mmCIF file of C-alpha atoms in Angstrom:
data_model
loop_
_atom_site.group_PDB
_atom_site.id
_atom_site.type_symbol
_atom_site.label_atom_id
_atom_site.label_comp_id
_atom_site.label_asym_id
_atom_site.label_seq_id
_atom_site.Cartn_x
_atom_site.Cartn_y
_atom_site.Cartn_z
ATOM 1 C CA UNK F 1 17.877 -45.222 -70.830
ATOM 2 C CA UNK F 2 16.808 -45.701 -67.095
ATOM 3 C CA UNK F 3 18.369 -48.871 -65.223
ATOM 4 C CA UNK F 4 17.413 -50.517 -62.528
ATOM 5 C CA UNK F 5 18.998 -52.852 -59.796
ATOM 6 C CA UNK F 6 17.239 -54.366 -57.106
ATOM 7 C CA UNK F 7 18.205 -55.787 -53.548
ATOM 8 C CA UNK F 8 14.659 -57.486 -52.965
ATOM 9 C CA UNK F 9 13.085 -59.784 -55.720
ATOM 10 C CA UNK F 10 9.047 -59.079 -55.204
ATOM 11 C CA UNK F 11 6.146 -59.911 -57.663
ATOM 12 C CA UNK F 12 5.059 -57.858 -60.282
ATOM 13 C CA UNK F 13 2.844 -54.780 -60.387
ATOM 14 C CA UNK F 14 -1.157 -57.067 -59.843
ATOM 15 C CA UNK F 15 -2.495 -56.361 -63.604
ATOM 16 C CA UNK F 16 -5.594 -56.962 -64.485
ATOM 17 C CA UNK F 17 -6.953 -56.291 -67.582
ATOM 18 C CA UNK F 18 -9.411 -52.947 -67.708
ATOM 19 C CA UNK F 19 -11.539 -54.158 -70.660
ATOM 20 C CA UNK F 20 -14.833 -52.504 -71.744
ATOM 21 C CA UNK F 21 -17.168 -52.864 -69.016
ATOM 22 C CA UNK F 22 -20.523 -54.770 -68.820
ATOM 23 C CA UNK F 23 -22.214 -52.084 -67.499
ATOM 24 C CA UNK F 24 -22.197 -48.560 -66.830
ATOM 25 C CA UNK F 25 -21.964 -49.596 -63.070
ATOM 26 C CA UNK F 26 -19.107 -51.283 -63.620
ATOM 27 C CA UNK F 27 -17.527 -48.333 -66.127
ATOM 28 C CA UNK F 28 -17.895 -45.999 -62.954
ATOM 29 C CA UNK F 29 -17.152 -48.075 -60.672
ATOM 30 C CA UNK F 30 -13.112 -48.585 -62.646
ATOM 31 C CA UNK F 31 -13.075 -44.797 -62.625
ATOM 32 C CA UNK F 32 -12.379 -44.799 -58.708
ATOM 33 C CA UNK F 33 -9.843 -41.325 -57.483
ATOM 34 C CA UNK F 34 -6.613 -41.767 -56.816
ATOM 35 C CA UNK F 35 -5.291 -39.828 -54.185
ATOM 36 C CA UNK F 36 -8.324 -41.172 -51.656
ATOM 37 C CA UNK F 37 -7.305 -44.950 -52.906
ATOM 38 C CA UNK F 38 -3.974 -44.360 -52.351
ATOM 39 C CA UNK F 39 -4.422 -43.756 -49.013
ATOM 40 C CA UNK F 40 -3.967 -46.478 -47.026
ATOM 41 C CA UNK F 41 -6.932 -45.631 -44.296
ATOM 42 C CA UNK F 42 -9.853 -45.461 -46.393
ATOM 43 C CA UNK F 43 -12.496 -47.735 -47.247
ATOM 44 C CA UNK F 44 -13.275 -49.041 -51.558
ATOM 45 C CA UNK F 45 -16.893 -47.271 -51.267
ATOM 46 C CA UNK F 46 -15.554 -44.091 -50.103
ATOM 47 C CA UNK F 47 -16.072 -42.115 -53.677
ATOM 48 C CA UNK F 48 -16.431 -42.742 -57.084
ATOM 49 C CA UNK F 49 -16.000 -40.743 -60.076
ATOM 50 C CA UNK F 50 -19.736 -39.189 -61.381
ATOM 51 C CA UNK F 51 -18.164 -38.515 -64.847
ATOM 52 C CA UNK F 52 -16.625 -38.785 -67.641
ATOM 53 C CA UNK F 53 -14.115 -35.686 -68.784
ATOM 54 C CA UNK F 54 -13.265 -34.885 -72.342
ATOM 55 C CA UNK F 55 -9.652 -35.345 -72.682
ATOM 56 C CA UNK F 56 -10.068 -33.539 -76.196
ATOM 57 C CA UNK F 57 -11.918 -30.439 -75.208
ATOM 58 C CA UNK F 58 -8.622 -28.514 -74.829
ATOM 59 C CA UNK F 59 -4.488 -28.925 -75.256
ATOM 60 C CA UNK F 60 -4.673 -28.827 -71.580
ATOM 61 C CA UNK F 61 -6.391 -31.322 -70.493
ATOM 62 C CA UNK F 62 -7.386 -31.971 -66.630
ATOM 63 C CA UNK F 63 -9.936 -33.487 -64.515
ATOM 64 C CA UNK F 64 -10.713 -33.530 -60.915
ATOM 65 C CA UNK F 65 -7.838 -34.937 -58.327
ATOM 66 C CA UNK F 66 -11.170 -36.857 -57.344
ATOM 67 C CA UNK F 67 -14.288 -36.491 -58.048
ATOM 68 C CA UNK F 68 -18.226 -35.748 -56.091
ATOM 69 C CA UNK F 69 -19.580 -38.939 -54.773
ATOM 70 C CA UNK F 70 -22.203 -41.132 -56.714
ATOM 71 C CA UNK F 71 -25.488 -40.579 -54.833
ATOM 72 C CA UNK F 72 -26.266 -43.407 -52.440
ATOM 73 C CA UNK F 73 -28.774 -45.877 -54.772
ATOM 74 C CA UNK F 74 -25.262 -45.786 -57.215
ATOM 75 C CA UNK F 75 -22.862 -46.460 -54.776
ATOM 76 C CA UNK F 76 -24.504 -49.355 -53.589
ATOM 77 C CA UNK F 77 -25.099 -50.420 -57.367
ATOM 78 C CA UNK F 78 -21.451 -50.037 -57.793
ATOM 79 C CA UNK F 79 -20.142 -51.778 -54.577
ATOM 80 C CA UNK F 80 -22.463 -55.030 -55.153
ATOM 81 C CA UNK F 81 -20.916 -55.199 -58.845
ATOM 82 C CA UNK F 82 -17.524 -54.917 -57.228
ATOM 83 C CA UNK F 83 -16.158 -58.285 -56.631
ATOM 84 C CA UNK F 84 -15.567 -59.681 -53.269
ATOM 85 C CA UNK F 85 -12.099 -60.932 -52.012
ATOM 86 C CA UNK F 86 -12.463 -62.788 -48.767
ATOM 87 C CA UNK F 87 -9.431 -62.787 -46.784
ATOM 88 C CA UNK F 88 -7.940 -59.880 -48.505
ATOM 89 C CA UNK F 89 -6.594 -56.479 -46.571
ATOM 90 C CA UNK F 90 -8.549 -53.670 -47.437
ATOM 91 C CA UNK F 91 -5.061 -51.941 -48.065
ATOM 92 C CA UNK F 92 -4.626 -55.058 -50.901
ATOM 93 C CA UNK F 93 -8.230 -54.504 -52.401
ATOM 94 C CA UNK F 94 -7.504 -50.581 -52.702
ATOM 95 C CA UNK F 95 -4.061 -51.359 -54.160
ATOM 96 C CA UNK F 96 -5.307 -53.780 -56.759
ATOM 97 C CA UNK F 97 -8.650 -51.910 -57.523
ATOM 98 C CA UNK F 98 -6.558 -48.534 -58.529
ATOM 99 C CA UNK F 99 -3.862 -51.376 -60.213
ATOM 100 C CA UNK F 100 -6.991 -51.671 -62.532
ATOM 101 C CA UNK F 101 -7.245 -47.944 -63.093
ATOM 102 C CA UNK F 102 -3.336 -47.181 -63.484
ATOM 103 C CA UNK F 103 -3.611 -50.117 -66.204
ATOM 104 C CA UNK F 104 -6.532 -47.990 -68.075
ATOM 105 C CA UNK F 105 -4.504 -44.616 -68.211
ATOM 106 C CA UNK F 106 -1.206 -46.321 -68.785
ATOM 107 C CA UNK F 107 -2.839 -47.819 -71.441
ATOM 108 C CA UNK F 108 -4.018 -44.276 -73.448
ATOM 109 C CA UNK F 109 -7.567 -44.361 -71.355
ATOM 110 C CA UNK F 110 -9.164 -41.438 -69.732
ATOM 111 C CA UNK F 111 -6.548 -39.018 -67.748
ATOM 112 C CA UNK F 112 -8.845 -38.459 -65.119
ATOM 113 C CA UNK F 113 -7.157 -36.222 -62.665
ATOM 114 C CA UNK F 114 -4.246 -35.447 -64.201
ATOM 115 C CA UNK F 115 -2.846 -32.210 -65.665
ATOM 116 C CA UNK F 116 -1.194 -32.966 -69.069
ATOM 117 C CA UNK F 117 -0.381 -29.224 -69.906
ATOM 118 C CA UNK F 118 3.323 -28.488 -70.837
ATOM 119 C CA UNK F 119 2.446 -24.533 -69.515
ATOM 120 C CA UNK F 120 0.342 -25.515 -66.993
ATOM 121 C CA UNK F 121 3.676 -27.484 -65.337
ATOM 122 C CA UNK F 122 5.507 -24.010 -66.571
ATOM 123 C CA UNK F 123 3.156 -21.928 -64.370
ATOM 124 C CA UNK F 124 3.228 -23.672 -61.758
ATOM 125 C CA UNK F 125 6.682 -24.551 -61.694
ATOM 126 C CA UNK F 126 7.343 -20.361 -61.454
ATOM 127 C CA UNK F 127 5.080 -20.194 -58.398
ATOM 128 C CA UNK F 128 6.826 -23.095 -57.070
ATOM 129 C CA UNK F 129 9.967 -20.865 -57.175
ATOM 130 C CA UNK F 130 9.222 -17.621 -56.253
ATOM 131 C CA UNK F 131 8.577 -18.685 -52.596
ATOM 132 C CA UNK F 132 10.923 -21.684 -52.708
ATOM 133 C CA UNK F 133 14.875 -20.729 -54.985
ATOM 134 C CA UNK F 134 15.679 -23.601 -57.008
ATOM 135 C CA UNK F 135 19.329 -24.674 -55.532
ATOM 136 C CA UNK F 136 21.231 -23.179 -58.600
ATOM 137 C CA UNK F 137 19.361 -20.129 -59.008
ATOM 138 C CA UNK F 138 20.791 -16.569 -57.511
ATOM 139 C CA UNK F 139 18.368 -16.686 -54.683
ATOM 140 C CA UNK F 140 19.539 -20.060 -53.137
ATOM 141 C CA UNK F 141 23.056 -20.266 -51.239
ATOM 142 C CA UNK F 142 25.956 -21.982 -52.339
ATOM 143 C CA UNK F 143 25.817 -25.762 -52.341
ATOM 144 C CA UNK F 144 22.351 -25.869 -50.843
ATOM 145 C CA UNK F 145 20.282 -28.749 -50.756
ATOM 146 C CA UNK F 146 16.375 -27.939 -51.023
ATOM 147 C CA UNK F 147 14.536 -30.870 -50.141
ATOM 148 C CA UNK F 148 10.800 -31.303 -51.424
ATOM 149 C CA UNK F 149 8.130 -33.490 -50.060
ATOM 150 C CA UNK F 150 5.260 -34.892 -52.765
ATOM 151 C CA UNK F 151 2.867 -36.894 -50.430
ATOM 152 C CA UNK F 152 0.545 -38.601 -53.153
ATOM 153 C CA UNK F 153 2.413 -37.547 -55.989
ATOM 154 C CA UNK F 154 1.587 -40.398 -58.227
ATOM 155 C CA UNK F 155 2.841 -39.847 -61.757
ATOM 156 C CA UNK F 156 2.828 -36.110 -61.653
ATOM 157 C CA UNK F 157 5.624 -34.950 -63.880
ATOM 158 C CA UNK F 158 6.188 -32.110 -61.449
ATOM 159 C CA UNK F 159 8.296 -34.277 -59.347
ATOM 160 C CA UNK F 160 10.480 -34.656 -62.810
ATOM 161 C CA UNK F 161 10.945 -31.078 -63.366
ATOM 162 C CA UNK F 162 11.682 -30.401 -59.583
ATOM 163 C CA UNK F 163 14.790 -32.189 -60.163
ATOM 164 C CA UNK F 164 16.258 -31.208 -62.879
ATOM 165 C CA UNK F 165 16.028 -27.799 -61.445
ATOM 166 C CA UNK F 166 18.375 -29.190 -59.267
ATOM 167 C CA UNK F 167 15.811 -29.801 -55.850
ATOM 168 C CA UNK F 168 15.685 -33.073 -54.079
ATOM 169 C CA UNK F 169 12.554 -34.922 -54.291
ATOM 170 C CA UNK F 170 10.612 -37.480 -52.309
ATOM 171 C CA UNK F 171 7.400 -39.036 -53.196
ATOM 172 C CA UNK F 172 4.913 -41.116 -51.697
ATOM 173 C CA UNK F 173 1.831 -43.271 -53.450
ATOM 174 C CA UNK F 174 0.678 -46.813 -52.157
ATOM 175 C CA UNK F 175 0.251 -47.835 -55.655
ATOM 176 C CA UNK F 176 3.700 -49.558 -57.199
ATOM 177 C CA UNK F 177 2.043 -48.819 -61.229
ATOM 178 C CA UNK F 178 2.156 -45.267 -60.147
ATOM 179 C CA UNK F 179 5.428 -45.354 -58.700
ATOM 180 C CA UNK F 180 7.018 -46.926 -61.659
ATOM 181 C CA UNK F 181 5.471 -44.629 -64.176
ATOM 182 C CA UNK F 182 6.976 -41.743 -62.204
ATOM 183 C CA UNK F 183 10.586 -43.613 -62.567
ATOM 184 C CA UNK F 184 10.003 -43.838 -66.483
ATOM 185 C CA UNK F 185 10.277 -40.377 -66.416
ATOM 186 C CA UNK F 186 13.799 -40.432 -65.772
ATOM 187 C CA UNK F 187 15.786 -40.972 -68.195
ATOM 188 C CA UNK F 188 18.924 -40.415 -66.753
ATOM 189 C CA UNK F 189 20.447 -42.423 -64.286
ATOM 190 C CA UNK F 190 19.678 -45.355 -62.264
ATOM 191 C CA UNK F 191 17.164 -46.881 -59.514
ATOM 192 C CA UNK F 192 17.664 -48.847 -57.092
ATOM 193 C CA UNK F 193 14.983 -50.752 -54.692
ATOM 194 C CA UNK F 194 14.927 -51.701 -51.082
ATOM 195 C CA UNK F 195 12.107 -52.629 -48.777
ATOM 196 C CA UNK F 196 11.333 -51.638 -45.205
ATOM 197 C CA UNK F 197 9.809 -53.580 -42.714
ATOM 198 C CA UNK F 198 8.122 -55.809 -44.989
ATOM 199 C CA UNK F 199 5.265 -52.810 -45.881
ATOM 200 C CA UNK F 200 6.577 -49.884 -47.892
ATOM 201 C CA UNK F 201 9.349 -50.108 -50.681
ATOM 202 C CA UNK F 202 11.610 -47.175 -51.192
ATOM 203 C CA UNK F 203 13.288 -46.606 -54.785
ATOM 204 C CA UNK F 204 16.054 -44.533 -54.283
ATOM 205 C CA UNK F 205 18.184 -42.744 -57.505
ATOM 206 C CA UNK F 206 21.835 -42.667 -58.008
ATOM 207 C CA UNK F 207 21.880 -38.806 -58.332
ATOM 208 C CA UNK F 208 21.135 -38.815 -54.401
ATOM 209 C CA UNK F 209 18.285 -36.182 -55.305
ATOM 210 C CA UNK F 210 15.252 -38.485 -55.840
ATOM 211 C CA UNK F 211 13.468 -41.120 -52.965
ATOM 212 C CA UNK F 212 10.340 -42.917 -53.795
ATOM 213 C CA UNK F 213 8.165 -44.471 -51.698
ATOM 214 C CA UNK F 214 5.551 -46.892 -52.194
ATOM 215 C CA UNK F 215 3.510 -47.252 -49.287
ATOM 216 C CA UNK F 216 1.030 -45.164 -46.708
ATOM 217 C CA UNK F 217 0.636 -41.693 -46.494
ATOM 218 C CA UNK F 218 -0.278 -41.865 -43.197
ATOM 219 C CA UNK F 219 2.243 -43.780 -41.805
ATOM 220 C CA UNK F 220 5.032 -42.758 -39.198
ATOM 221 C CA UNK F 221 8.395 -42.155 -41.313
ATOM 222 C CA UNK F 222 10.822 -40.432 -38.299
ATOM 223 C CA UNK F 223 13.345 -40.686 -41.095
ATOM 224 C CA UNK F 224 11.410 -38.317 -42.561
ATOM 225 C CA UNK F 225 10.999 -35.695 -39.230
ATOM 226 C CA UNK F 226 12.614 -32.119 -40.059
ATOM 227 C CA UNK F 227 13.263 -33.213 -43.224
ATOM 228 C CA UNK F 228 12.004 -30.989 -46.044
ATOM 229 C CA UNK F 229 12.437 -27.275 -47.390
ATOM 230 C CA UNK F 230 9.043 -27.567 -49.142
ATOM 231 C CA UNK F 231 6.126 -29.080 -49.786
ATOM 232 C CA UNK F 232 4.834 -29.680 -53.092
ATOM 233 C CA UNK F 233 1.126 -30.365 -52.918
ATOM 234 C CA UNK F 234 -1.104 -30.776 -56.098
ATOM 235 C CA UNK F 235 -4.743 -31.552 -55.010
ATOM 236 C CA UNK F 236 -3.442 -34.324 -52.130
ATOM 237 C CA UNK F 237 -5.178 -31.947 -49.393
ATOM 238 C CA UNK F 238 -8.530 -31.249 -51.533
ATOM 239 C CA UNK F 239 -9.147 -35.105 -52.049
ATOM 240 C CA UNK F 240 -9.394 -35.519 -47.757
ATOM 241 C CA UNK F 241 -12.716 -35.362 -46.097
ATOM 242 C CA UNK F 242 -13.053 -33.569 -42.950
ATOM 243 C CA UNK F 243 -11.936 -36.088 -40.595
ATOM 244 C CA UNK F 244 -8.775 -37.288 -42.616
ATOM 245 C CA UNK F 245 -7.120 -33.561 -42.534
ATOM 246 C CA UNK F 246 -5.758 -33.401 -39.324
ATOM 247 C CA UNK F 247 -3.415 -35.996 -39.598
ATOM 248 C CA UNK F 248 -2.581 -35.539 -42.628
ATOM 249 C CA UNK F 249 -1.343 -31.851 -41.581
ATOM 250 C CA UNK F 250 0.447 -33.340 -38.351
ATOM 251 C CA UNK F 251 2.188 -35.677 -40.540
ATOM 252 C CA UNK F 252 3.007 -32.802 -42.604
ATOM 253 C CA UNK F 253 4.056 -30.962 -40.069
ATOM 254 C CA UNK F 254 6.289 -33.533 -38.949
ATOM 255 C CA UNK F 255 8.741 -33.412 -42.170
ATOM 256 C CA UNK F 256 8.952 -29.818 -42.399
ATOM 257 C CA UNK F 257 11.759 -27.872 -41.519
ATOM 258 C CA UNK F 258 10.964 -24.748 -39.259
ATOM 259 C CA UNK F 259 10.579 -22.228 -41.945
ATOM 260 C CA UNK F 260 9.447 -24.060 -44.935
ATOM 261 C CA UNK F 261 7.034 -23.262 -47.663
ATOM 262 C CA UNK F 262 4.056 -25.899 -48.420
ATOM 263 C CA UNK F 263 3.128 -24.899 -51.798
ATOM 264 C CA UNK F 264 -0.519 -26.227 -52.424
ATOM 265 C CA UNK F 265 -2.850 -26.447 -55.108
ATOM 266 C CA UNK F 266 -6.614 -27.261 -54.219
ATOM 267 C CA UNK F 267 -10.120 -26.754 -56.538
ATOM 268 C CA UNK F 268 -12.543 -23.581 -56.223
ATOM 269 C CA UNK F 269 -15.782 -24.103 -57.087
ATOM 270 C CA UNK F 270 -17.840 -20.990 -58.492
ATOM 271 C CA UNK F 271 -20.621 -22.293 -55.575
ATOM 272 C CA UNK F 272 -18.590 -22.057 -52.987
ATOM 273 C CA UNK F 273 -20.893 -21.759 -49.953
ATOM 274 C CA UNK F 274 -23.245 -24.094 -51.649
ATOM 275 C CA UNK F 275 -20.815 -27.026 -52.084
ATOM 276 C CA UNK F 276 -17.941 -26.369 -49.575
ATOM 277 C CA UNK F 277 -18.984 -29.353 -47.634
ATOM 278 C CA UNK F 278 -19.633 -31.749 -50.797
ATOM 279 C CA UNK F 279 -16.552 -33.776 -52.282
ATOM 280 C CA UNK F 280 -13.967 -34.659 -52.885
ATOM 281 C CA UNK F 281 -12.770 -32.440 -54.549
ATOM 282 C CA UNK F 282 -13.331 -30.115 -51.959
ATOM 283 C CA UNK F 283 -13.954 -26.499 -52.609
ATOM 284 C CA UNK F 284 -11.512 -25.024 -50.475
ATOM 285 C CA UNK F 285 -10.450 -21.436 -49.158
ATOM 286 C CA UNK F 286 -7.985 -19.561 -47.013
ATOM 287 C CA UNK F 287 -10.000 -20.260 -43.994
ATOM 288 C CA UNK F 288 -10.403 -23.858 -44.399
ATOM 289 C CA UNK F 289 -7.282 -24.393 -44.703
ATOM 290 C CA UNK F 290 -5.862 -22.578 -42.093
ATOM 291 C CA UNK F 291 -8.164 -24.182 -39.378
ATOM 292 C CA UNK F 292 -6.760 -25.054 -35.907
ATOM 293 C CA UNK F 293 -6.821 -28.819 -36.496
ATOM 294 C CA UNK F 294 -5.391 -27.823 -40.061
ATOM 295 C CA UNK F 295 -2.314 -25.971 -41.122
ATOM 296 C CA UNK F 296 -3.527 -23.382 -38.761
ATOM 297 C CA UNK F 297 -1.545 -25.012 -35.546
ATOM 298 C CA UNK F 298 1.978 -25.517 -36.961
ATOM 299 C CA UNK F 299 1.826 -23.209 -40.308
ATOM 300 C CA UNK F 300 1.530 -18.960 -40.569
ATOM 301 C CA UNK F 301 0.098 -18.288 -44.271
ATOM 302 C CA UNK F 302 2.520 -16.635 -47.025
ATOM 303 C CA UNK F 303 0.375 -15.876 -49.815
ATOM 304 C CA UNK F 304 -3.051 -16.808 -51.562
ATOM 305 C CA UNK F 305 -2.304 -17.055 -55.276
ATOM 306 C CA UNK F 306 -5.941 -16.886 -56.978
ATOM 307 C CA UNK F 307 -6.070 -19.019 -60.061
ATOM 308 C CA UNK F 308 -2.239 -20.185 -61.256
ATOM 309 C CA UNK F 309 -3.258 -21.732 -64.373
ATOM 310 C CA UNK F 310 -6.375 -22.673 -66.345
ATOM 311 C CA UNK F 311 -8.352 -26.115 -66.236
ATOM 312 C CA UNK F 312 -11.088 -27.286 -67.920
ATOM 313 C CA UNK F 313 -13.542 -28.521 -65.436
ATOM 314 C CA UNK F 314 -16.648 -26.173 -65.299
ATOM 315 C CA UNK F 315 -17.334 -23.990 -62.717
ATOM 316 C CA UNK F 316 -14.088 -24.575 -61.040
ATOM 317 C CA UNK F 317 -10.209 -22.887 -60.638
ATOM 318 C CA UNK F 318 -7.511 -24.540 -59.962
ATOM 319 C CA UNK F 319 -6.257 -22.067 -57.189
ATOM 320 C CA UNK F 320 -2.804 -22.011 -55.169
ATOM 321 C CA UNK F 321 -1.604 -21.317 -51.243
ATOM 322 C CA UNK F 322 1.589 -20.927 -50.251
ATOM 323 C CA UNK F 323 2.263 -21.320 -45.888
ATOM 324 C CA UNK F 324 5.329 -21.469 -44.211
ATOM 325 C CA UNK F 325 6.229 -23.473 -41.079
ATOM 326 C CA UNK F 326 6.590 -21.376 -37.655
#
């Protein structure tokens, strides 16, 4: 059983019930992407999702990190059905529109993004470790501590089995709902909670080996600056648009230790060429991704991994990367 003690009292996770929608608007409109809304800097209207995924179409289910955006006649259908909130932050509205969503999959709804595939964590769990030792394994040294960043990690149960391979994790999400769910997963042990500067709140376990935070992405952490061994990166990179990668990649760039590996999973689309541009998820290759004002400045790359395990969305691969910090 998981306990918890607190040093700041706050209110609870905002919960508003899901409910069947009056519309099919309104249905999209609840189905909004994660990683984009937890990201501090970008606006409600940004994307929605298009579709509707068949959780029972395979053992492994999946659907995309985020999804293509709504053409223009149904985003504006879905942002005037979208209630307005005068005098609210547009960092509150995001946080209590995906509050909604967390509700719905918490509850049994639609997984969405999410990768619910015992041997698809197995997979990529081996990648993972080829390119970065787990601390007790014959490739690591004695007594090491390998530290692992998960920027948008939300509930992924990677971040579970990272640790009890013996790594030391830290996680960001602005959400709280999707923080929390990612404590439930450990069972052993205890949490405690602290908040900083009034903005992000850190939950921090008694094993020493596991640091979540709930806040922005984006945000300057210098307690975070030459920090990590690895990055652990599961669509987080594929959900940006063009303008948003460069500092996510400095920020990046900013925890990692010279020498260490960003492991990173992103979409490819059969229509590459076509649809490269069109997103999120973005289609994404070697060459994207290694841009100048992308990895390309501060990271050499390792190792392009093809397709490291199988997902259900058509026409697409879920396809790893592994770089390395100069």
């Amino acid at each position: 059983m998981t306990h918890v003690t607190s040093q700041h009292h706050k209110g609870g996770v905002e919960s508003a019930s899901a409910g069947p929608a009056a519309s099919i608007v309104q249905f999209i409109h609840s189905m909004r992407p994660a990683p984009l809304l937890r990201l501090i800097s970008i606006s409600a209207s940004s994307s929605l999702f298009s579709g509707i995924f068949n959780s029972s179409a395979s053992i492994c289910t999946s659907a995309f990190a985020t999804a293509p955006s709504l053409s223009p006649l149904a985003s504006s259908a879905a942002a005037a059905s979208a209630p307005r909130r005068r005098g609210i932050s547009t960092t509150t509205q995001l946080n209590m529109g995906w509050s909604d969503t967390w509700n719905d999959i918490l509850s049994g709804g639609n997984t969405r993004w999410k990768i619910t595939c015992d041997e698809a964590h197995k997979k990529a769990l081996e990648h993972f470790q080829r390119h970065v030792p787990a601390p007790t394994s014959a490739g690591a040294e004695d007594g090491a501590v390998v530290s692992v960043f998960c920027p948008l990690a939300g509930d992924d149960p990677m971040v579970y089995n990272l640790w009890k391979e013996g790594y030391s994790v830290t996680t960001i999400d602005l959400v709280p709902a999707a923080v929390e769910a990612m404590r439930k997963q450990f069972q052993e042990g205890s949490w405690t909670e602290a908040v900083e500067k009034g903005t992000t709140t850190i939950w921090t376990h008694d094993s020493g080996r596991a640091t979540l935070y709930v806040g922005d992405a984006l945000q300057s952490r210098p307690e975070l600056n030459n920090k990590f061994d690895a990055v652990y990166d599961k669509d987080s990179f594929g959900a940006l648009n063009v303008k948003m990668r460069n500092g996510y990649c400095s920020r990046i760039a900013e925890y990692c230790k010279s020498g260490a590996k960003i492991y990173l999973e992103v979409k490819l689309k059969d229509n590459h060429e076509q649809v490269k541009d069109v997103g999120p998820p973005f289609s994404l290759k070697k060459d994207q991704l290694m841009e100048e004002s992308n990895y390309g400045t501060n990271f050499e790359y390792v190792e392009g991994l093809g397709s490291v395990y199988d997902i259900t969305i058509p026409s697409a691969q879920q396809t790893g990367h592994v770089l390395e910090k100069k």
